[in-house]
Amino acid sequence: DITSLDHVVDYTSMHHDQYDGVVLVHKHSRYNDRPHLKLKNAVSVDYVLTAINLSESKYHEGTAATITGALLIGGKLVDVCKVGNLPHKLRSALTLNPADYIGKVFEATGNKAFESGALRHPVWKGWRDDKVADECTLAQVKSQRPDARSGAA
């Protein structure tokens, strides 16, 4: 029932250092059978874009592949996370006009935030025009607790 599910999700969220989330499958199905529901932990972090990393693959050589996100630690911007799987339009824009994006604040989501400020399985979410680089600190990472419900897929 939904109350039992709510308890399981709450428990895995509170113990996010031990669990990635919950996977629901029909009791007579194998794990890879569809449909099933994954409820994964999700956290969101704001970073300052400090580098655009170019692809070395023969199909995309010289185009933006990942971006590097930094946090303000001890008064200095420190690179802590590389975010890949960028949308194609963003990759094109970053490749054509990299100077327009260096120093901008962006948001990324992931399954877990490490003490360094990096995310596990980071995904680019969007630009944060409402934030400035000084707000991208390690404190914002440490204050978060994953919420398994926000990562439903």
CSV table of N, CA and C in Angstrom, one decimal, residues 54-129:
chain,number,residue,atom,x,y,z
A,54,LEU,N,36.5,19.9,-24.5
A,54,LEU,CA,36.1,19.5,-25.8
A,54,LEU,C,36.3,18.0,-26.0
A,55,SER,N,35.4,17.4,-26.9
A,55,SER,CA,35.4,16.0,-27.2
A,55,SER,C,36.7,15.6,-28.0
A,56,GLU,N,37.1,14.4,-27.8
A,56,GLU,CA,38.3,13.9,-28.6
A,56,GLU,C,37.8,12.8,-29.5
A,57,SER,N,36.5,12.5,-29.5
A,57,SER,CA,36.0,11.4,-30.4
A,57,SER,C,36.1,11.8,-31.8
A,58,LYS,N,36.2,10.8,-32.7
A,58,LYS,CA,36.4,11.2,-34.1
A,58,LYS,C,35.1,11.8,-34.7
A,59,TYR,N,34.0,11.5,-34.1
A,59,TYR,CA,32.7,12.1,-34.6
A,59,TYR,C,32.4,13.5,-34.1
A,60,HIS,N,32.9,13.8,-32.9
A,60,HIS,CA,32.5,15.1,-32.3
A,60,HIS,C,33.8,15.9,-31.9
A,61,GLU,N,34.9,15.6,-32.5
A,61,GLU,CA,36.2,16.2,-32.1
A,61,GLU,C,36.1,17.7,-32.2
A,62,GLY,N,36.5,18.4,-31.1
A,62,GLY,CA,36.5,19.8,-31.1
A,62,GLY,C,35.2,20.5,-30.7
A,63,THR,N,34.2,19.7,-30.4
A,63,THR,CA,33.0,20.3,-29.9
A,63,THR,C,32.9,20.1,-28.4
A,64,ALA,N,32.1,20.9,-27.7
A,64,ALA,CA,31.9,20.8,-26.3
A,64,ALA,C,31.4,19.4,-25.9
A,65,ALA,N,32.0,18.8,-24.9
A,65,ALA,CA,31.6,17.5,-24.5
A,65,ALA,C,31.1,17.5,-23.0
A,66,THR,N,31.8,18.2,-22.2
A,66,THR,CA,31.5,18.4,-20.8
A,66,THR,C,31.8,19.8,-20.3
A,67,ILE,N,31.2,20.2,-19.2
A,67,ILE,CA,31.6,21.5,-18.6
A,67,ILE,C,32.1,21.2,-17.2
A,68,THR,N,33.0,22.1,-16.7
A,68,THR,CA,33.5,21.9,-15.4
A,68,THR,C,32.8,22.9,-14.5
A,69,GLY,N,32.3,22.4,-13.3
A,69,GLY,CA,31.7,23.3,-12.4
A,69,GLY,C,32.6,23.5,-11.2
A,70,ALA,N,32.6,24.7,-10.7
A,70,ALA,CA,33.4,25.1,-9.5
A,70,ALA,C,32.6,25.6,-8.4
A,71,LEU,N,33.1,25.5,-7.2
A,71,LEU,CA,32.5,26.0,-6.0
A,71,LEU,C,33.5,27.0,-5.3
A,72,LEU,N,32.9,27.9,-4.6
A,72,LEU,CA,33.8,28.9,-3.8
A,72,LEU,C,34.1,28.2,-2.5
A,73,ILE,N,35.4,27.8,-2.4
A,73,ILE,CA,35.9,27.1,-1.2
A,73,ILE,C,37.1,27.9,-0.7
A,74,GLY,N,37.1,28.4,0.5
A,74,GLY,CA,38.2,29.2,1.1
A,74,GLY,C,38.5,30.4,0.3
A,75,GLY,N,37.5,31.0,-0.2
A,75,GLY,CA,37.6,32.3,-1.0
A,75,GLY,C,38.1,32.1,-2.4
A,76,LYS,N,38.3,30.9,-2.9
A,76,LYS,CA,38.8,30.6,-4.2
A,76,LYS,C,37.8,29.7,-5.0
A,77,LEU,N,37.7,29.9,-6.3
A,77,LEU,CA,36.9,28.9,-7.1
A,77,LEU,C,37.7,27.7,-7.3
A,78,VAL,N,37.1,26.5,-6.9
A,78,VAL,CA,37.8,25.2,-7.0
A,78,VAL,C,36.9,24.3,-7.9
A,79,ASP,N,37.5,23.8,-9.0
A,79,ASP,CA,36.8,22.9,-9.8
A,79,ASP,C,36.5,21.6,-9.1
A,80,VAL,N,35.3,21.2,-9.1
A,80,VAL,CA,34.9,20.0,-8.3
A,80,VAL,C,34.1,19.0,-9.1
A,81,CYS,N,33.5,19.4,-10.2
A,81,CYS,CA,32.6,18.5,-10.9
A,81,CYS,C,32.6,18.7,-12.4
A,82,LYS,N,32.6,17.6,-13.2
A,82,LYS,CA,32.4,17.7,-14.6
A,82,LYS,C,31.1,17.1,-14.9
A,83,VAL,N,30.3,17.9,-15.8
A,83,VAL,CA,29.0,17.5,-16.1
A,83,VAL,C,28.9,17.3,-17.6
A,84,GLY,N,28.5,16.1,-18.0
A,84,GLY,CA,28.4,15.7,-19.4
A,84,GLY,C,26.9,15.5,-19.8
A,85,ASN,N,26.7,14.8,-20.9
A,85,ASN,CA,25.4,14.6,-21.4
A,85,ASN,C,24.6,15.9,-21.6
A,86,LEU,N,25.3,16.8,-22.2
A,86,LEU,CA,24.7,18.2,-22.4
A,86,LEU,C,23.7,18.1,-23.5
A,87,PRO,N,22.6,18.9,-23.5
A,87,PRO,CA,21.7,19.0,-24.7
A,87,PRO,C,22.5,19.5,-25.9
A,88,HIS,N,22.1,19.0,-27.1
A,88,HIS,CA,22.8,19.3,-28.3
A,88,HIS,C,22.9,20.8,-28.6
A,89,LYS,N,21.8,21.5,-28.4
A,89,LYS,CA,21.8,23.0,-28.6
A,89,LYS,C,22.8,23.7,-27.7
A,90,LEU,N,22.9,23.2,-26.4
A,90,LEU,CA,23.9,23.8,-25.5
A,90,LEU,C,25.3,23.5,-25.9
A,91,ARG,N,25.5,22.3,-26.3
A,91,ARG,CA,26.9,21.9,-26.8
A,91,ARG,C,27.3,22.8,-28.0
A,92,SER,N,26.4,23.0,-28.9
A,92,SER,CA,26.7,23.9,-30.0
A,92,SER,C,27.0,25.3,-29.6
A,93,ALA,N,26.2,25.8,-28.7
A,93,ALA,CA,26.4,27.2,-28.2
A,93,ALA,C,27.7,27.3,-27.5
A,94,LEU,N,28.1,26.4,-26.6
A,94,LEU,CA,29.3,26.4,-25.9
A,94,LEU,C,30.5,26.3,-26.8
A,95,THR,N,30.4,25.5,-27.9
A,95,THR,CA,31.5,25.4,-28.9
A,95,THR,C,31.7,26.7,-29.6
A,96,LEU,N,30.6,27.3,-30.1
A,96,LEU,CA,30.7,28.5,-30.9
A,96,LEU,C,31.1,29.7,-30.1
A,97,ASN,N,30.6,29.9,-28.9
A,97,ASN,CA,30.9,31.1,-28.1
A,97,ASN,C,31.3,30.8,-26.7
A,98,PRO,N,32.4,30.1,-26.5
A,98,PRO,CA,32.8,29.7,-25.1
A,98,PRO,C,32.9,30.9,-24.1
A,99,ALA,N,33.4,32.0,-24.6
A,99,ALA,CA,33.6,33.2,-23.7
A,99,ALA,C,32.3,33.7,-23.1
A,100,ASP,N,31.2,33.5,-23.8
A,100,ASP,CA,29.9,33.9,-23.3
A,100,ASP,C,29.4,33.1,-22.1
A,101,TYR,N,30.0,32.0,-21.8
A,101,TYR,CA,29.5,31.1,-20.8
A,101,TYR,C,30.4,30.9,-19.6
A,102,ILE,N,31.7,31.2,-19.8
A,102,ILE,CA,32.6,31.0,-18.7
A,102,ILE,C,32.3,32.0,-17.6
A,103,GLY,N,32.1,31.5,-16.3
A,103,GLY,CA,31.7,32.4,-15.2
A,103,GLY,C,30.2,32.4,-14.9
A,104,LYS,N,29.4,31.8,-15.8
A,104,LYS,CA,28.0,31.8,-15.5
A,104,LYS,C,27.7,30.7,-14.5
A,105,VAL,N,26.6,30.9,-13.8
A,105,VAL,CA,26.1,29.9,-12.8
A,105,VAL,C,25.1,29.0,-13.4
A,106,PHE,N,25.4,27.6,-13.2
A,106,PHE,CA,24.4,26.6,-13.7
A,106,PHE,C,24.1,25.7,-12.6
A,107,GLU,N,22.9,25.0,-12.8
A,107,GLU,CA,22.5,24.0,-11.8
A,107,GLU,C,22.6,22.6,-12.4
A,108,ALA,N,23.1,21.7,-11.6
A,108,ALA,CA,23.2,20.3,-12.0
A,108,ALA,C,22.5,19.4,-10.9
A,109,THR,N,22.0,18.3,-11.4
A,109,THR,CA,21.4,17.4,-10.4
A,109,THR,C,22.2,16.1,-10.5
A,110,GLY,N,22.1,15.3,-9.4
A,110,GLY,CA,22.8,14.0,-9.3
A,110,GLY,C,22.2,13.2,-8.3
A,111,ASN,N,22.6,11.9,-8.2
A,111,ASN,CA,22.1,11.0,-7.2
A,111,ASN,C,22.6,11.2,-5.8
A,112,LYS,N,23.8,11.9,-5.7
A,112,LYS,CA,24.5,12.1,-4.4
A,112,LYS,C,25.5,13.2,-4.5
A,113,ALA,N,25.6,14.0,-3.5
A,113,ALA,CA,26.7,15.0,-3.4
A,113,ALA,C,27.8,14.5,-2.5
A,114,PHE,N,29.0,14.5,-3.1
A,114,PHE,CA,30.1,14.0,-2.3
A,114,PHE,C,30.6,15.2,-1.4
A,115,GLU,N,31.5,14.9,-0.4
A,115,GLU,CA,32.0,16.0,0.5
A,115,GLU,C,32.8,17.0,-0.3
A,116,SER,N,33.3,16.6,-1.4
A,116,SER,CA,34.1,17.6,-2.3
A,116,SER,C,33.2,18.6,-3.0
A,117,GLY,N,31.9,18.3,-3.1
A,117,GLY,CA,31.0,19.1,-3.8
A,117,GLY,C,30.6,18.5,-5.1
A,118,ALA,N,31.3,17.5,-5.6
A,118,ALA,CA,31.0,16.8,-6.8
A,118,ALA,C,29.7,16.0,-6.7
A,119,LEU,N,29.0,15.8,-7.8
A,119,LEU,CA,27.8,15.0,-7.8
A,119,LEU,C,28.1,13.6,-8.4
A,120,ARG,N,27.4,12.6,-7.9
A,120,ARG,CA,27.4,11.3,-8.6
A,120,ARG,C,26.4,11.3,-9.7
A,121,HIS,N,26.8,11.0,-10.9
A,121,HIS,CA,26.0,11.0,-12.1
A,121,HIS,C,25.4,12.4,-12.4
A,122,PRO,N,26.2,13.4,-12.5
A,122,PRO,CA,25.7,14.7,-12.7
A,122,PRO,C,25.0,14.9,-14.1
A,123,VAL,N,23.9,15.7,-14.0
A,123,VAL,CA,23.2,16.0,-15.2
A,123,VAL,C,22.9,17.6,-15.2
A,124,TRP,N,23.2,18.2,-16.3
A,124,TRP,CA,23.0,19.7,-16.5
A,124,TRP,C,21.5,19.9,-16.4
A,125,LYS,N,21.1,20.9,-15.6
A,125,LYS,CA,19.6,21.2,-15.5
A,125,LYS,C,19.3,22.5,-16.1
A,126,GLY,N,20.2,23.5,-15.9
A,126,GLY,CA,19.8,24.8,-16.5
A,126,GLY,C,20.7,25.9,-15.9
A,127,TRP,N,20.5,27.1,-16.5
A,127,TRP,CA,21.3,28.3,-16.1
A,127,TRP,C,20.6,28.9,-14.9
A,128,ARG,N,21.3,29.5,-14.0
A,128,ARG,CA,20.8,30.2,-12.8
A,128,ARG,C,21.1,31.7,-12.9
A,129,ASP,N,20.3,32.4,-13.7
A,129,ASP,CA,20.5,33.8,-13.9
A,129,ASP,C,20.2,34.6,-12.6
